[in-house]
Coordinates of C-alpha atoms in Angstrom, one line a residue:
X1 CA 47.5 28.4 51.2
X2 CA 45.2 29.5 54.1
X3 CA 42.2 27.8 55.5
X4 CA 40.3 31.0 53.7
X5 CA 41.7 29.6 50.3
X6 CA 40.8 26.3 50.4
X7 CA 37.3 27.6 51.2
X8 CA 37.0 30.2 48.4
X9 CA 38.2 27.7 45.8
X10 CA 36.6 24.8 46.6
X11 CA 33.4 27.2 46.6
X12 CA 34.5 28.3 43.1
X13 CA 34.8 24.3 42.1
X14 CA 31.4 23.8 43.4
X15 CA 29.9 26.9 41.5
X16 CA 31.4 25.7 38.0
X17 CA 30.2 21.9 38.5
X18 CA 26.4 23.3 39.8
X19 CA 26.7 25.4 36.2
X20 CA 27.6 23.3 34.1
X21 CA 25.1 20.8 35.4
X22 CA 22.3 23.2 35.2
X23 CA 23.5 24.0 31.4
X24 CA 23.0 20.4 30.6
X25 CA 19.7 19.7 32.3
X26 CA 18.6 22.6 30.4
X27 CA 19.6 22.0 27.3
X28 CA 15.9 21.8 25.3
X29 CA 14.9 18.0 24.5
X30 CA 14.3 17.6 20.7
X31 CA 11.0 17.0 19.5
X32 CA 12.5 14.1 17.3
X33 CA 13.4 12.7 20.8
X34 CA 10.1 11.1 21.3
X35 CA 7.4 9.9 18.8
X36 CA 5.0 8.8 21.6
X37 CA 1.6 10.2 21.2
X38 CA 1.7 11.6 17.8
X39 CA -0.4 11.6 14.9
X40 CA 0.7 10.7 11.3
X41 CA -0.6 11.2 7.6
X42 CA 0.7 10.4 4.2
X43 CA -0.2 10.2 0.5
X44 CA 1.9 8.6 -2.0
X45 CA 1.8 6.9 -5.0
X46 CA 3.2 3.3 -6.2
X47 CA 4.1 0.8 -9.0
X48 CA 2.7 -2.4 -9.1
X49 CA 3.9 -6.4 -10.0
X50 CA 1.9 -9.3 -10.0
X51 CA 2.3 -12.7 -9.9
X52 CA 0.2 -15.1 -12.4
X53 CA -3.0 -16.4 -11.2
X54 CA -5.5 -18.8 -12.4
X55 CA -9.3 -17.1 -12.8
X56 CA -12.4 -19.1 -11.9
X57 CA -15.5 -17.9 -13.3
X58 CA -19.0 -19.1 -12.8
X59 CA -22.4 -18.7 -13.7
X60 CA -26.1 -20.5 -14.6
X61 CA -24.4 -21.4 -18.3
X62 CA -20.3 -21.5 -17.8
X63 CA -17.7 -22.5 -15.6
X64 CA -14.0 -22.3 -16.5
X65 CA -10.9 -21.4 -15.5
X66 CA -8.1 -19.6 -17.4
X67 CA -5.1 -20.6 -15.7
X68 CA -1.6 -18.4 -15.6
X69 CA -3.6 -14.9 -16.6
X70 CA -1.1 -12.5 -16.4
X71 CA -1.7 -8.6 -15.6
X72 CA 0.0 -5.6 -15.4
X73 CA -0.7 -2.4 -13.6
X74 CA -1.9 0.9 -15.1
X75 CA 0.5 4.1 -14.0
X76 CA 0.0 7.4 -14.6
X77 CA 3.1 8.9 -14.2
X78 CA 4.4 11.9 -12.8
X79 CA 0.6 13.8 -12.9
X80 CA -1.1 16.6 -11.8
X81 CA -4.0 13.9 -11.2
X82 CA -2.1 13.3 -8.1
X83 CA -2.7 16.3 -6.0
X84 CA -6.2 17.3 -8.0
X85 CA -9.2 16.5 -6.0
X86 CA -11.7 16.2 -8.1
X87 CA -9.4 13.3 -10.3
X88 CA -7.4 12.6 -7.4
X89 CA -8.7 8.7 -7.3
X90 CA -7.5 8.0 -10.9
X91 CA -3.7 7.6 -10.3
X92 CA -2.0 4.6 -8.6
X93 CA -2.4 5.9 -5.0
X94 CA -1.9 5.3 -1.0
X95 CA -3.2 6.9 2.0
X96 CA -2.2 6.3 5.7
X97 CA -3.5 7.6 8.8
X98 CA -1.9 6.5 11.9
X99 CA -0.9 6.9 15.9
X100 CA 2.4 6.1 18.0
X101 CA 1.0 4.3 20.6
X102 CA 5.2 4.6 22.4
X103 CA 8.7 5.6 20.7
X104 CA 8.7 2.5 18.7
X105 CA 5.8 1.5 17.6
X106 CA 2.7 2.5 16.0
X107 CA -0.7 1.5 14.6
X108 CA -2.5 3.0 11.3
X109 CA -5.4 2.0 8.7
X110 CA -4.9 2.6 4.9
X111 CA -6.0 2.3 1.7
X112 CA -3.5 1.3 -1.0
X113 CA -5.3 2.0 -4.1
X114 CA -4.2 -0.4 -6.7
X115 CA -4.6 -0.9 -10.4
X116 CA -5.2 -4.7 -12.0
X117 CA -5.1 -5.2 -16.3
X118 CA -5.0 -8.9 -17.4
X119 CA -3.7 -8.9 -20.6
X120 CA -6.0 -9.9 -23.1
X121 CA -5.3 -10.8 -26.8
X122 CA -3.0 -14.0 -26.0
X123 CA -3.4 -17.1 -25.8
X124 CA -3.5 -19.2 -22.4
X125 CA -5.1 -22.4 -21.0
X126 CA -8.8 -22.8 -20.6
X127 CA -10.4 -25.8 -18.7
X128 CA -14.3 -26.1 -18.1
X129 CA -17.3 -25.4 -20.1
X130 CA -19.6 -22.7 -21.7
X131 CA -23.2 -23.7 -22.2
X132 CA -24.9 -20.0 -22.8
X133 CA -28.5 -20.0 -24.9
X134 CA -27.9 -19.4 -29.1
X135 CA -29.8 -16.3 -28.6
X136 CA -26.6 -14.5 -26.4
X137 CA -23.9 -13.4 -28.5
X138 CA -21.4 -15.4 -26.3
X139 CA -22.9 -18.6 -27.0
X140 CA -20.0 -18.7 -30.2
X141 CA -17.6 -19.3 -27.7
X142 CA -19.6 -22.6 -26.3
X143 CA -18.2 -25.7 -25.6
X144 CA -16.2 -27.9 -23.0
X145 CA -12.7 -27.5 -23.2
X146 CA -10.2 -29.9 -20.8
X147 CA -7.1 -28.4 -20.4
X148 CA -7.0 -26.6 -24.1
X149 CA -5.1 -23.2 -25.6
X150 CA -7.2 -21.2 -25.4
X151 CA -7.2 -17.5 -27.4
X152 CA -8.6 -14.6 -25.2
X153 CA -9.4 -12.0 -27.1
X154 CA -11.2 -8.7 -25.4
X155 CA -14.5 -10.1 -26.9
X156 CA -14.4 -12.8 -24.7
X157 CA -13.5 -11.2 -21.8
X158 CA -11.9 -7.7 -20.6
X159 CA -11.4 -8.0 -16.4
X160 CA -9.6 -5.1 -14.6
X161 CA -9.7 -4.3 -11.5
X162 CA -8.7 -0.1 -12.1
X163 CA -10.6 2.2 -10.4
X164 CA -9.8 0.0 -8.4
X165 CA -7.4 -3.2 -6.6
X166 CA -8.6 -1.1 -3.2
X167 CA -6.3 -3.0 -0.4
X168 CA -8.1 -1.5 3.3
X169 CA -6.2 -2.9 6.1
X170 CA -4.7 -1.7 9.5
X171 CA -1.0 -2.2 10.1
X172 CA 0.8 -2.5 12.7
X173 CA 4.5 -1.0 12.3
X174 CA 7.6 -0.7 14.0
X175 CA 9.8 2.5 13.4
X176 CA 14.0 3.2 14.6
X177 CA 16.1 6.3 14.4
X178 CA 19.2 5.4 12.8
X179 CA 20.2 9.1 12.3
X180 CA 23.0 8.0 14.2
X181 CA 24.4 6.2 11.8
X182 CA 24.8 8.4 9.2
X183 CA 26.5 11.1 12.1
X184 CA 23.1 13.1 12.0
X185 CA 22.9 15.5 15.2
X186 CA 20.0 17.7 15.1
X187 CA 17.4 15.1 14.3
X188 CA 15.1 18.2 14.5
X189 CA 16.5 19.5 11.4
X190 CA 17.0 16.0 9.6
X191 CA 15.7 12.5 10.8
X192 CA 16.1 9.0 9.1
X193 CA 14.1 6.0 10.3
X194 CA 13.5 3.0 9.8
X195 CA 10.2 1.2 9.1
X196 CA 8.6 -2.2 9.0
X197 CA 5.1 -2.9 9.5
X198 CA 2.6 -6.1 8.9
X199 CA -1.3 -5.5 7.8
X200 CA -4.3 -7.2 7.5
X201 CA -7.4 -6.2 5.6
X202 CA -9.9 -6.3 2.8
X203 CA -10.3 -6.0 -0.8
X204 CA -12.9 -3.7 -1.7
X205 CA -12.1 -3.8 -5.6
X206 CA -14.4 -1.7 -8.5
X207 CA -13.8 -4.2 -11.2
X208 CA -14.3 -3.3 -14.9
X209 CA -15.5 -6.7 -16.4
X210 CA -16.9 -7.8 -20.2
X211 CA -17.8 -11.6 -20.1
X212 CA -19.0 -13.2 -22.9
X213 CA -19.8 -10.4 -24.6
X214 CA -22.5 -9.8 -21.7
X215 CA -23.0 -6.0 -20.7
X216 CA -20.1 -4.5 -19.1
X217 CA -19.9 -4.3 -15.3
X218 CA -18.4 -2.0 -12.8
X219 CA -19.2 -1.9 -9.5
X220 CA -17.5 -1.6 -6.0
X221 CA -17.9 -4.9 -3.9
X222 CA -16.5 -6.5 -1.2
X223 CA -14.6 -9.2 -2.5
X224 CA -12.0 -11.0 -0.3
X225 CA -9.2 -10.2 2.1
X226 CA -5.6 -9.5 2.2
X227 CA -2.4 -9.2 4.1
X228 CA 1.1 -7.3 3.7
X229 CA 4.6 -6.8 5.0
X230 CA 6.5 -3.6 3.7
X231 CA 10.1 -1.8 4.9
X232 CA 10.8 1.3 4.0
X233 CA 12.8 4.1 5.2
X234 CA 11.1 7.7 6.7
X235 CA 13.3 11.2 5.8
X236 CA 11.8 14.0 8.0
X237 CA 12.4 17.1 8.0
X238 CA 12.3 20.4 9.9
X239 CA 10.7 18.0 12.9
X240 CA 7.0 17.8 11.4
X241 CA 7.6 16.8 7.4
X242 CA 8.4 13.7 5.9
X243 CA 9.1 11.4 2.7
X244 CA 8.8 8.0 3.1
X245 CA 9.6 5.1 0.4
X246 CA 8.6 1.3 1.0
X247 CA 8.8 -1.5 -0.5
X248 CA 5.7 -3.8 0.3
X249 CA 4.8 -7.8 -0.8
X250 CA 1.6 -9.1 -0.1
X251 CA -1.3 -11.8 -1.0
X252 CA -4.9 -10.9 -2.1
X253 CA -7.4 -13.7 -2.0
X254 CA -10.9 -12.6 -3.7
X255 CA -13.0 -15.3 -4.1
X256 CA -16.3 -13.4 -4.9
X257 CA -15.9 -10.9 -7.3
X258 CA -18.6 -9.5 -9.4
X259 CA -18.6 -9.8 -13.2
X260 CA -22.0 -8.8 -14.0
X261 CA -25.5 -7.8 -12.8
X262 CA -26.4 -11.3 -12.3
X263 CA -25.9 -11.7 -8.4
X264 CA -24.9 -15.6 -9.5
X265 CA -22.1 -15.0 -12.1
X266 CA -18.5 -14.3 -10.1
X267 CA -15.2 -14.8 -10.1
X268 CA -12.6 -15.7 -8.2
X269 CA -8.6 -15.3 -7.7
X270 CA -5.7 -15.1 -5.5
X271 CA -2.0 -14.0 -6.4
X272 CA 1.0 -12.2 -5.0
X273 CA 1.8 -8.3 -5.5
X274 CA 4.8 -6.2 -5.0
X275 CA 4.4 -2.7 -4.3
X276 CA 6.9 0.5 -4.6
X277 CA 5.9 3.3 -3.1
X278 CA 7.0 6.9 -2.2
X279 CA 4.4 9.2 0.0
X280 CA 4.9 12.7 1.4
X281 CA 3.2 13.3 4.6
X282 CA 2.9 14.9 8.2
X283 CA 3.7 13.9 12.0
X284 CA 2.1 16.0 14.8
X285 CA 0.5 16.8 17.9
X286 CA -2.3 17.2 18.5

């Protein structure tokens, strides 16, 4: 082979490699590629579990605790309620609004929108006392009672938190493609991450209370503070839609919560939850 041949082929060599290297640098990055700088919203709904909490309430003429109340939450079901907007705050909801501040992580504020019934109509242990004037209607249930079983009935008190157990914190999350895992290529057509956040926040209940047969009360007020852990896993689709289902645990401490009209009659509580939840929702630019 000639001088001329070795020039023509190693210029042939050189020609493939400088193709095929500009075919790979120009291959489109995905838009899954990178979650930096993007904007997230979801709604959902969720199921709720509670664990048992002793109720403190105070006023001028009572104070007594039931201990071990035990409540249950208040779904709806598979409802048009949902997605209506003028009844869209009576289900068992949760909205999230957040912002990935890199590829990993992001930050977000949310409202998980709770529902609270203690179960009335059984008995359970009441210690304190109730000292109301003979000319209220509660003043049948006076008395000082140490440590005794107690029946509550719903005319001696109905306390809900329903409309409602309003959890408004900001989380901070941490989110991983493992599309690999499961062999996924085109994470632009299908996506599945991984999510774990922590979140901190208020309680902002509208509790639905009758005490002592005193006028029914039902206000929003600002009555403690919370915080949460969750994991779930995120399913997007077609680069911009998702499905997301957690699980989330938390504490809720409320240790002024209003009962009735009188500013000095409260209650107050603390006790574990356990959320499941599955939203819908949207990642863009912007």
């Amino acid at each position: 082979m000639n001088y001329f041949n070795y020039k023509v082929l190693l210029g042939f060599t050189l020609l493939l490699f400088s193709i095929n290297i500009f075919a790979q640098d120009s291959e489109p990055t995905k838009y899954t590629a990178t979650k930096k700088g993007k904007f997230f919203i979801s709604w959902g709904g969720n199921r709720e579990s509670f664990s048992k909490s002793d109720i403190h309430f105070k006023g001028e003429d009572y104070d007594f605790t039931i201990q071990d109340a035990f409540a249950k939450d208040k779904p709806k079901g598979w409802h048009i309620d949902y997605i209506n907007p003028t009844r869209i705050t009576i289900p068992q909801t949760n909205v999230k609004i957040g912002y990935y501040i890199n590829d990993h992580y992001a930050i977000s504020l949310g409202v998980d929108h709770m529902k609270y019934v203690m179960q009335r109509n059984r008995y359970r242990t009441l210690d304190g006392y109730i000292n109301l004037p003979s000319t209220e209607p509660g003043s049948i249930y006076n008395g000082t009672y140490d440590n005794e079983e107690f029946y509550v009935s719903e005319d001696f008190l109905k306390f809900e938190h329903t409309n409602g157990l309003n959890y408004v914190y900001a989380e901070f999350a941490r989110v991983d493609d493992i599309s690999s895992l499961f062999e996924i290529k085109n994470t632009d057509k299908f996506q599945i991450n991984l999510t774990e956040g922590i979140g901190f926040g208020i309680l902002y209940p509208k509790t639905n209370t009758t005490l002592l047969q005193k006028d029914r009360y039902d206000e929003f007020h600002l009555a403690g503070y919370g915080a949460s852990i969750n994991v779930g896993l995120n399913f997007t689709f077609f680069k911009n839609f998702f499905i997301e289902t957690d699980l989330k645990g938390g504490y809720i401490n409320m240790p002024d919560i209003r009962t009735t009209s009188n500013t000095a009659e409260s209650a107050s509580q603390h006790f574990r939850y356990f959320e499941r939840i599955i939203s819908i929702g949207g990642i863009f630019k912007v």
